[in-house]
Short mmCIF file of C-alpha atoms in Angstrom, two decimals:
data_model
loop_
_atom_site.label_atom_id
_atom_site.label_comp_id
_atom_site.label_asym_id
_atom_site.label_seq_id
_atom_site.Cartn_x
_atom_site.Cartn_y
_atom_site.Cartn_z
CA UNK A 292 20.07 7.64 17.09
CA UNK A 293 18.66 10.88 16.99
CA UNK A 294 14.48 11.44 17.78
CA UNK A 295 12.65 14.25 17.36
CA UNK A 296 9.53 14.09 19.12
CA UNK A 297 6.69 15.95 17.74
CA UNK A 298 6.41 19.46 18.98
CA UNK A 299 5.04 22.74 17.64
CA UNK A 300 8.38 24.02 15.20
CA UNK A 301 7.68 27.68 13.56
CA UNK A 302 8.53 27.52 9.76
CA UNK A 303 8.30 29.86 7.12
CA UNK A 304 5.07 28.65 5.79
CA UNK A 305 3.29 26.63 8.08
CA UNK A 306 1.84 27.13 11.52
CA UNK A 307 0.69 24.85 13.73
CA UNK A 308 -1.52 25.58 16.07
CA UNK A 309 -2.24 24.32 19.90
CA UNK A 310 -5.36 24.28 21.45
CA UNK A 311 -6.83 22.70 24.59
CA UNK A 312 -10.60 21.12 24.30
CA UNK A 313 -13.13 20.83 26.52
CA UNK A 314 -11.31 17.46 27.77
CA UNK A 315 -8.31 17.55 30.12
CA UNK A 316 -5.64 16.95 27.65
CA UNK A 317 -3.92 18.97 24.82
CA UNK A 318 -4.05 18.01 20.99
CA UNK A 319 -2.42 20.20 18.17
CA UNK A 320 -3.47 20.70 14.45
CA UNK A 321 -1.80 21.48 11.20
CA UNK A 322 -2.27 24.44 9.76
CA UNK A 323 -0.50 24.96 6.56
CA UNK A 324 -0.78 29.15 4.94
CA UNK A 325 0.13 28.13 1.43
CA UNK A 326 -1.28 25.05 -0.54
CA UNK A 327 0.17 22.15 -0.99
CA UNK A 328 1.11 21.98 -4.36
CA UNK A 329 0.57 18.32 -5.22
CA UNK A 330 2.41 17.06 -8.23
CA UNK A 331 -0.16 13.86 -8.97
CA UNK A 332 2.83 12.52 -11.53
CA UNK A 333 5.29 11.93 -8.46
CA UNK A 334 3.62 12.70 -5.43
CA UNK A 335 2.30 9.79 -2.90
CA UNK A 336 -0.79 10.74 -1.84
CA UNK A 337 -3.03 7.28 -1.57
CA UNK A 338 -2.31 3.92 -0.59
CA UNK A 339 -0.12 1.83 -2.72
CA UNK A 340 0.78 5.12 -5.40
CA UNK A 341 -1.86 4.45 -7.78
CA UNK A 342 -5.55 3.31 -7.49
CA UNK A 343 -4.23 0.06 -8.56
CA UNK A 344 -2.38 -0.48 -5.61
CA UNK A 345 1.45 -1.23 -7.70
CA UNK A 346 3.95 0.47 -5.04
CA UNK A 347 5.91 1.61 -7.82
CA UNK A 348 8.08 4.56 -6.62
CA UNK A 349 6.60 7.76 -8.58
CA UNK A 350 10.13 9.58 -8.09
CA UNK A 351 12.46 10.36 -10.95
CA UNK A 352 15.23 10.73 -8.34
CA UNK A 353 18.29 8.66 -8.92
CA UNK A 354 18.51 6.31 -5.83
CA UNK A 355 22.15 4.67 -5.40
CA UNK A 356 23.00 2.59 -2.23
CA UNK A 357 24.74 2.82 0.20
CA UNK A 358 21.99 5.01 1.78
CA UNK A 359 22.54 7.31 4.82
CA UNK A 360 19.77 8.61 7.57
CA UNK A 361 18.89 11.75 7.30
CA UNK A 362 16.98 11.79 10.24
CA UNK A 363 14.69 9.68 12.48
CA UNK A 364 11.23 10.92 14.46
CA UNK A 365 10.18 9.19 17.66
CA UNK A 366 5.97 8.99 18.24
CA UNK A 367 4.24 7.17 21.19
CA UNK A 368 2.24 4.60 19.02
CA UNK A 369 3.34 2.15 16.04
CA UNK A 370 1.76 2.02 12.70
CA UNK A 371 -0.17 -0.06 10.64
CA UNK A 372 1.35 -1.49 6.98
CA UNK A 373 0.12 1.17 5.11
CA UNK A 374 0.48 4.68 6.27
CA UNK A 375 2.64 6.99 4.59
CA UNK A 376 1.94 9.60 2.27
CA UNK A 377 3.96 12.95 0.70
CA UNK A 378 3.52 15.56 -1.18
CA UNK A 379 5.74 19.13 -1.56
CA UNK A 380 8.07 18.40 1.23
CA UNK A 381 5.29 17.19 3.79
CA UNK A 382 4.84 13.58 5.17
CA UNK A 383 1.72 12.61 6.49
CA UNK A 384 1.82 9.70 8.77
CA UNK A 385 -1.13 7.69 10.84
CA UNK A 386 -0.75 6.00 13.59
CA UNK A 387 -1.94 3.12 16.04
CA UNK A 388 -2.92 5.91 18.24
CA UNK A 389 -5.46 7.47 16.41
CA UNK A 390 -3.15 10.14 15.34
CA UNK A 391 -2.04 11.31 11.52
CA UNK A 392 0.99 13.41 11.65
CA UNK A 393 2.57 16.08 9.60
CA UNK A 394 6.54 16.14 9.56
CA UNK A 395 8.89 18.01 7.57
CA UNK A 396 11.02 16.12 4.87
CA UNK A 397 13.96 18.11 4.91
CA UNK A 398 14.56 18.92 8.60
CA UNK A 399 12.33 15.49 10.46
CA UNK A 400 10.67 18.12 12.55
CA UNK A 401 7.07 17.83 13.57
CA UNK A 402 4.54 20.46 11.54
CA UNK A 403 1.79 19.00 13.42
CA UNK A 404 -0.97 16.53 14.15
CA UNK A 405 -4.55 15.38 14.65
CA UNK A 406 -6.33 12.68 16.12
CA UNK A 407 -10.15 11.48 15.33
CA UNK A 408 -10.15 8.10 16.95
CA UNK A 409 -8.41 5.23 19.07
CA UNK A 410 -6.11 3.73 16.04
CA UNK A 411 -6.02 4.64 12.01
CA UNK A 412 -5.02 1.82 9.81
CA UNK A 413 -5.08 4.29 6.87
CA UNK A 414 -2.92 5.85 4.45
CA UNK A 415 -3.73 9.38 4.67
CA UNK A 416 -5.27 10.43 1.52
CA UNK A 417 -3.82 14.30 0.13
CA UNK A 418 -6.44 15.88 -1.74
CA UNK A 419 -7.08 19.62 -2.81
CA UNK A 420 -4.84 20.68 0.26
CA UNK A 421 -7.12 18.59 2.93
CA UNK A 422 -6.01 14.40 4.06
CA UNK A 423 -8.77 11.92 3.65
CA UNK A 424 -8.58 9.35 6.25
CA UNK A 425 -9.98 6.58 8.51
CA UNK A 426 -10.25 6.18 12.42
CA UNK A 427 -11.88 3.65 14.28
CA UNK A 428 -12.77 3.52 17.85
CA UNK A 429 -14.94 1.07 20.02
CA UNK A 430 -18.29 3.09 19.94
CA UNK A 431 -17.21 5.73 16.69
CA UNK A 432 -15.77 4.84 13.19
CA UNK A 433 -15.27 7.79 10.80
CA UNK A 434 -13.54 8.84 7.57
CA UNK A 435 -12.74 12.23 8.17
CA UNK A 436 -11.62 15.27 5.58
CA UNK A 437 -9.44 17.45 7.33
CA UNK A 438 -8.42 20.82 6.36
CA UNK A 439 -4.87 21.83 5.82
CA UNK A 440 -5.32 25.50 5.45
CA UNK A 441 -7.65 25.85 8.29
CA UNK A 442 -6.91 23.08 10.24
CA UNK A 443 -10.19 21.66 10.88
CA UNK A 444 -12.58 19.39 9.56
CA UNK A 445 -14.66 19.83 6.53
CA UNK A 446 -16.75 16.55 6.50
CA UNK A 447 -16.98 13.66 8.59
CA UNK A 448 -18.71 10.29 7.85
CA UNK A 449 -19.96 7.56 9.98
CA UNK A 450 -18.62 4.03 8.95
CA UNK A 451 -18.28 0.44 10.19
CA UNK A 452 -15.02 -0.55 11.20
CA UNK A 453 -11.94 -0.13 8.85
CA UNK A 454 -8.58 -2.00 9.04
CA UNK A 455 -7.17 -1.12 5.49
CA UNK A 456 -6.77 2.28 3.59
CA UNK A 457 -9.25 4.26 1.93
CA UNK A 458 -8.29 4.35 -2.07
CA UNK A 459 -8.58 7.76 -3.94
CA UNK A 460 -9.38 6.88 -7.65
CA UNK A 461 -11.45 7.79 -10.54
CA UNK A 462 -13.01 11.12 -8.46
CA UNK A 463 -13.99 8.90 -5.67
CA UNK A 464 -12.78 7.62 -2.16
CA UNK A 465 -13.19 3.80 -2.13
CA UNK A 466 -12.99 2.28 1.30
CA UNK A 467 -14.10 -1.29 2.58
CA UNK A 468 -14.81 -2.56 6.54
CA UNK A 469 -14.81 -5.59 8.27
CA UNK A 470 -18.77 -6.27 7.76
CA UNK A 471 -18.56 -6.61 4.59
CA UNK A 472 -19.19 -3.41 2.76
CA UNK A 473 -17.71 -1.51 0.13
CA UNK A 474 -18.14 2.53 -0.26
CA UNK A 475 -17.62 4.86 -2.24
CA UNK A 476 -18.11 8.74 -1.68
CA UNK A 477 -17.22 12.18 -2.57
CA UNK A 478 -14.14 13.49 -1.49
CA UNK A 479 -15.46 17.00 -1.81
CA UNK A 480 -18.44 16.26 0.74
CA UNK A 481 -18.08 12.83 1.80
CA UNK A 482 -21.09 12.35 0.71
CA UNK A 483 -22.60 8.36 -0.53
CA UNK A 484 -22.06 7.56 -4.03
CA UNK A 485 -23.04 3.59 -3.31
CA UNK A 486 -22.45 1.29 -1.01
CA UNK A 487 -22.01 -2.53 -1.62
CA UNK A 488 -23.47 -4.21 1.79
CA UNK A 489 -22.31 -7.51 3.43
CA UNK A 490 -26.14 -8.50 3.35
CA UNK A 491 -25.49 -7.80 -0.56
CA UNK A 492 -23.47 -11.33 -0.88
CA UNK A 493 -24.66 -14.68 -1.13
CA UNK A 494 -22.36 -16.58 1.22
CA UNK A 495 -21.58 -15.32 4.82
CA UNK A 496 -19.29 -14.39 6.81
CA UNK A 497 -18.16 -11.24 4.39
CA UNK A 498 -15.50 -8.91 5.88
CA UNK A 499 -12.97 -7.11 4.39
CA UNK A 500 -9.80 -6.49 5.65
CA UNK A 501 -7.85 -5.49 2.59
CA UNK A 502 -7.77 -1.90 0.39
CA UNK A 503 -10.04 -2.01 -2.77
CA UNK A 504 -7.77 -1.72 -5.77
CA UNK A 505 -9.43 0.45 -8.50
CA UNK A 506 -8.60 -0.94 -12.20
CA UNK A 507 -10.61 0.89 -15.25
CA UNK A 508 -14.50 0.14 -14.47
CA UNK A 509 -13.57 -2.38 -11.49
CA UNK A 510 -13.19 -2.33 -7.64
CA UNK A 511 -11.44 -4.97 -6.25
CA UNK A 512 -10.82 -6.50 -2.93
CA UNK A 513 -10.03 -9.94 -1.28
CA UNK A 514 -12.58 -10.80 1.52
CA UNK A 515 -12.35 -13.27 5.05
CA UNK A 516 -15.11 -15.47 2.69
CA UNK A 517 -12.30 -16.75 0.25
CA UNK A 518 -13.44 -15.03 -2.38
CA UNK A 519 -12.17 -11.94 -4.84
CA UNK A 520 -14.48 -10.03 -5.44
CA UNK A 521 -14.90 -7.32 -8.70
CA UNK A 522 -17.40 -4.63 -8.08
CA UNK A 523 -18.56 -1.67 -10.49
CA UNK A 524 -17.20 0.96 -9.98
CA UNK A 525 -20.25 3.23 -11.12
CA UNK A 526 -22.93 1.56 -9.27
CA UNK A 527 -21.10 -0.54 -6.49
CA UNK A 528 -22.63 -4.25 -8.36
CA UNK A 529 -21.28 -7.24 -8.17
CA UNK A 530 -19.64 -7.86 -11.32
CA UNK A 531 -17.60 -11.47 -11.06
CA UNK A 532 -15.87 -13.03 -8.15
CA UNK A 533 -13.28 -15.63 -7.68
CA UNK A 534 -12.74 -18.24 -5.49
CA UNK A 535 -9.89 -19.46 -3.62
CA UNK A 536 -9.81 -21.95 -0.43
CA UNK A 537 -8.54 -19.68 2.48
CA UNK A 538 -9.15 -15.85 3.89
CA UNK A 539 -7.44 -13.32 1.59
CA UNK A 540 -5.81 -10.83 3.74
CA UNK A 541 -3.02 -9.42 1.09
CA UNK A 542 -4.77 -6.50 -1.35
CA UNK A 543 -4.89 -7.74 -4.93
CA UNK A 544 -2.52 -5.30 -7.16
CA UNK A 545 -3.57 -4.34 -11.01
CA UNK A 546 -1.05 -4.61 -13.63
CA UNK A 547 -1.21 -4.59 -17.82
CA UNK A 548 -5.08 -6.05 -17.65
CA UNK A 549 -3.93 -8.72 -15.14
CA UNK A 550 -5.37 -8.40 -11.08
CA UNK A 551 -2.47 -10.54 -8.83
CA UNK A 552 -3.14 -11.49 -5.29
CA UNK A 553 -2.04 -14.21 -2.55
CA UNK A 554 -4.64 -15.86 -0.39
CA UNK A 555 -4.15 -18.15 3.03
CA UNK A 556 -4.31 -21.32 1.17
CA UNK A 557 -0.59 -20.55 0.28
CA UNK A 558 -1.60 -20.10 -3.35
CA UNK A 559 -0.50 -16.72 -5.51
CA UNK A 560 -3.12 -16.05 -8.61
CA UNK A 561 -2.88 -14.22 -11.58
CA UNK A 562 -6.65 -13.58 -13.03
CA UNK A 563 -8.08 -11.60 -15.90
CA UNK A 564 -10.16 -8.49 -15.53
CA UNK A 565 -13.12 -11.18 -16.13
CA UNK A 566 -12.35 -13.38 -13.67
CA UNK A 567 -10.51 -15.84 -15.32
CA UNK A 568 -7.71 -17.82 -13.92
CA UNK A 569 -4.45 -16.90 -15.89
CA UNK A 570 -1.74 -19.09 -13.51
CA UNK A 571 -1.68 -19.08 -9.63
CA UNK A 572 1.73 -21.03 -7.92
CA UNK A 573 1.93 -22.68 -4.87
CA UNK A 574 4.54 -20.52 -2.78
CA UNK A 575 4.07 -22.57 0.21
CA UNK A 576 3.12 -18.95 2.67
CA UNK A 577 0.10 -17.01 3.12
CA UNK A 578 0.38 -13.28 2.25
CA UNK A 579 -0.39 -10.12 4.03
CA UNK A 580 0.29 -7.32 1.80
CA UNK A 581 -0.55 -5.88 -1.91
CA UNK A 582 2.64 -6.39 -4.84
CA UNK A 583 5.05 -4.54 -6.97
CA UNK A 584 5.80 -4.88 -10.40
CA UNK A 585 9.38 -4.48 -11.99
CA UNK A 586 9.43 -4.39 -16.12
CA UNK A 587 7.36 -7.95 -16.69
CA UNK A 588 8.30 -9.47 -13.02
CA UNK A 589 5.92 -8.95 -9.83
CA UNK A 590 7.69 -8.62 -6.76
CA UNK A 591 5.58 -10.72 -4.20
CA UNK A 592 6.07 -10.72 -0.27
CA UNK A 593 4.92 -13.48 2.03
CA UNK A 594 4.72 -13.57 5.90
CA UNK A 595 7.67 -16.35 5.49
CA UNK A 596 9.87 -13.70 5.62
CA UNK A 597 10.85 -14.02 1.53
CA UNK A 598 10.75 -11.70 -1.64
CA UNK A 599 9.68 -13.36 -4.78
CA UNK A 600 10.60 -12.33 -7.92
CA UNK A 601 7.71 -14.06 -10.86
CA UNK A 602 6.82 -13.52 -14.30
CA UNK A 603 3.86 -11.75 -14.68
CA UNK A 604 3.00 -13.81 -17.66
CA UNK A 605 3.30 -17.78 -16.75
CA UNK A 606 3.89 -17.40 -13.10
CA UNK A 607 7.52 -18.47 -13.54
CA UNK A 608 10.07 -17.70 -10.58
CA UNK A 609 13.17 -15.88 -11.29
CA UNK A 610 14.33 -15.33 -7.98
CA UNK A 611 13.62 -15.88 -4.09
CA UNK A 612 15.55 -13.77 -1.10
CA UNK A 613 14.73 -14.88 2.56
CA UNK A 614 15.09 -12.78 5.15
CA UNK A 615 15.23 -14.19 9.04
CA UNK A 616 12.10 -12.49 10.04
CA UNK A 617 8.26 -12.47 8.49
CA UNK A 618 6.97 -9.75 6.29
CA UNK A 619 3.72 -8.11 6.48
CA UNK A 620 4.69 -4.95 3.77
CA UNK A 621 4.32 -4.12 0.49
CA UNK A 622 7.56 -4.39 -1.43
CA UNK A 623 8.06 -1.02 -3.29
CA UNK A 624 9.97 -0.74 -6.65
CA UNK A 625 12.05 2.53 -7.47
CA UNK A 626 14.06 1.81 -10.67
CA UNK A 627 16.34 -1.00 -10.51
CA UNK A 628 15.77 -1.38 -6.16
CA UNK A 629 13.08 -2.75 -4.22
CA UNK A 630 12.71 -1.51 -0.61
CA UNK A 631 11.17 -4.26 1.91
CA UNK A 632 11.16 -4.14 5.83
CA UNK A 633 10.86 -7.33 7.49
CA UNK A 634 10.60 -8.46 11.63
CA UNK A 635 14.04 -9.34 11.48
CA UNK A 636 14.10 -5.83 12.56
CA UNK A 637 16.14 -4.88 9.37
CA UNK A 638 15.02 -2.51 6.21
CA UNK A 639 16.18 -3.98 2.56
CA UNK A 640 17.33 -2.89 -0.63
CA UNK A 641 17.57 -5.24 -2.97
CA UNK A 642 18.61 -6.00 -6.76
CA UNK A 643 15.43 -5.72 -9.02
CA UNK A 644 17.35 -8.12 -11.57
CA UNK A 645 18.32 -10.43 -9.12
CA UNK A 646 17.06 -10.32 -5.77
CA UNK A 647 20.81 -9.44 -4.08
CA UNK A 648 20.84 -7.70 -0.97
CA UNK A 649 22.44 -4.05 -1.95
CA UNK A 650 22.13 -2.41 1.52
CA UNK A 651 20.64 -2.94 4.85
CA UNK A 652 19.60 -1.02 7.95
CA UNK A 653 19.05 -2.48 11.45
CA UNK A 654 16.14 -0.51 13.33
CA UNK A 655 15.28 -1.71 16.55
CA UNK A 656 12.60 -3.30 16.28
CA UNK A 657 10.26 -5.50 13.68
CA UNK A 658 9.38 -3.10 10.23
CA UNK A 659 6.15 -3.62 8.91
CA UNK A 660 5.50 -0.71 7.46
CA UNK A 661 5.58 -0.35 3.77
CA UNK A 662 8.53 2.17 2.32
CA UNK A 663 7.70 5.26 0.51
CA UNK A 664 10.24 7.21 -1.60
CA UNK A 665 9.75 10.61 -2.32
CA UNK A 666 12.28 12.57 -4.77
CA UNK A 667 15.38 10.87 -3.05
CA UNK A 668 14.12 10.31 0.65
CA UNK A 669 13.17 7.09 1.68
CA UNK A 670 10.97 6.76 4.24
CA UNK A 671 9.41 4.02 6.29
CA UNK A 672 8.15 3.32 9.95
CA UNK A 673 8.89 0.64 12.74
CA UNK A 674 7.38 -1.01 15.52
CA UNK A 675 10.05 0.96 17.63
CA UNK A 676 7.67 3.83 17.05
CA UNK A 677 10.33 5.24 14.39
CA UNK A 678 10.00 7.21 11.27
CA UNK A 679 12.98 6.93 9.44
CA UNK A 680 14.35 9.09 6.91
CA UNK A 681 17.40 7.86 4.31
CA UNK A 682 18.85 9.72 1.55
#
């Protein structure tokens, strides 16, 4: 298996350059000349595709298994489950490390990268040619807005600790930490727009380890306290929130008026955009990850290792496909295929209609990383510090 490791590559329009700081070690940056012309119809460029968190392939590329690896890009750190984003032939990748990377789509090679902290659990945002995105660190936790065409920062923001993705919806960044509060701020100049603060709710402990989804005037997110939570998305209030019996560490995903999540007590729920309990089934897992949606099914993962197939409407299962291995990912839809990685070690495709395994790819290690498909490249990470690249 082939691994490129990430190195300064000359290319027709980017440059990357190296610099040594003050400390006694070496860092580059990305430095792109040209924009990056982000086409917000099929482009990637926040957690989950949309600010309702569906990880519904924006491609129009015909995808058609069996699939074959382009390429494959060796780091020196893992990667959270959400961490991928692309736009105009550029992936931008965070890492464990601390590090967000810029890599080539066509070629695997390495444009470039950055670091702001110890570890990024974040999705890097792409916005007006700069990435949005989160570090954290044991004395220094930032959102930073780095600059693609100059390859520095233009902003940088103070924040409790983060262990989800910042959200870019509605002309804001929405991000949430593990004390209990909910921001949002300007993208242009990170500055506050509100914050909702863990001394805001009635019942402690509040912490947050989940991505707000963003649905119309709502902000949604799944707390350590049990409860879902809806917050304005104007004035950061407390609109409604809804109790389960367990932690809820799977993001809630938005679909046709409907907000679907899993919590620890093993239950998945389907609730209005008031509140209200639709259905919820008892799948017998907790859940770690956001869903997908396929025509009037959501695709639902659970850290049992299975893919659920269930009607968005009554909760009904169609189908069920177990792998040997937990999942922590997001399932991601493109057409008629849904892409999964699981710690069997092994990245899926599988049958929309049906649930039947279509193609499979042994990595070498656990995947937890949720897929991304841009045009017709697949892409998704492993614990064996991979970035892997299918066509």
């Amino acid at each position: 298996m082939i691994s490129h490791k990430y190195v300064a590559v000359k290319l027709k329009r980017i440059i990357i350059i190296l610099f040594i700081p003050f400390f006694l070690f070496s860092c580059s940056s990305i430095k792109i000349r040209e924009s990056i012309d982000i086409n917000a119809s099929e482009d990637w460029i926040t957690a989950g595709g949309t600010p309702e968190l569906t990880n519904i392939s924006r491609s129009k590329a015909l995808l058609k298994p069996p699939f074959k690896l382009a390429w494959s890009f060796g780091s020196e750190a893992a990667y959270s489950k959400n961490c991928i984003s692309a736009s105009d032939g550029v992936i931008f990748i965070s890492n464990l490390k601390g590090e967000v990377i810029a890599i080539d789509i066509i070629t695997g090679k390495s444009i470039g990268s950055f670091s702001y902290g110890k570890t990024s659990y974040s999705t890097p945002i792409i916005y007006k040619n700069r990435i949005i995105a989160s570090f954290s660190d044991i004395t220094k936790n930032t959102i930073v807005s780095y600059n693609l065409r100059n390859g520095s920062p233009d902003w940088e923001r103070r924040t409790g600790e983060i262990y989800s993705s910042p959200v870019l919806a509605d002309g804001g960044v929405f991000f949430s930490t593990k004390k209990g509060n909910i921001v949002r701020i300007n993208p242009d100049n990170g500055n506050e727009i509100w914050t909702l603060t863990g001394n805001n709710f009635r019942y402690k402990p509040v912490g947050f380890f989940t991505s707000p989804a963003v649905y119309g005037n709502c902000v949604i997110a799944g707390s350590i306290d049990s409860n879902l939570y809806c917050i304005d998305v104007n004035n950061g209030s407390i609109k409604w929130k809804y109790k389960t019996s367990n932690n809820i560490f799977a993001e809630a995903s938005c679909y046709k008026g409907k907000v679907f999540f899993g919590s620890d007590d093993m239950f998945f729920y389907c609730v209005d955009t008031s509140g209200i309990l639709s259905w919820k089934d008892s799948l017998g897992t907790k859940f770690n990850a956001s869903s997908s949606f396929y025509k009037d099914n959501i695709i639902v993962t659970g850290i049992n290792g299975a893919i659920y197939s269930i009607k968005t409407n009554d909760g009904t299962l169609n189908w069920k496909y177990q792998t040997q291995g937990s999942i922590w990912t997001s399932p991601l839809v493109h057409g008629d295929l849904i892409f999964i990685g699981s710690f069997d070690k092994n990245f899926y495709c599988l049958d929309a209609v049906n649930g039947n395994p279509l193609w499979k790819y042994e990595t070498e290690y656990r995947v937890r990383t949720s897929a991304v498909v841009w045009k017709n490249y697949i892409i998704v990470a492993g614990d064996d510090k991979e970035i892997y690249c299918f066509k």
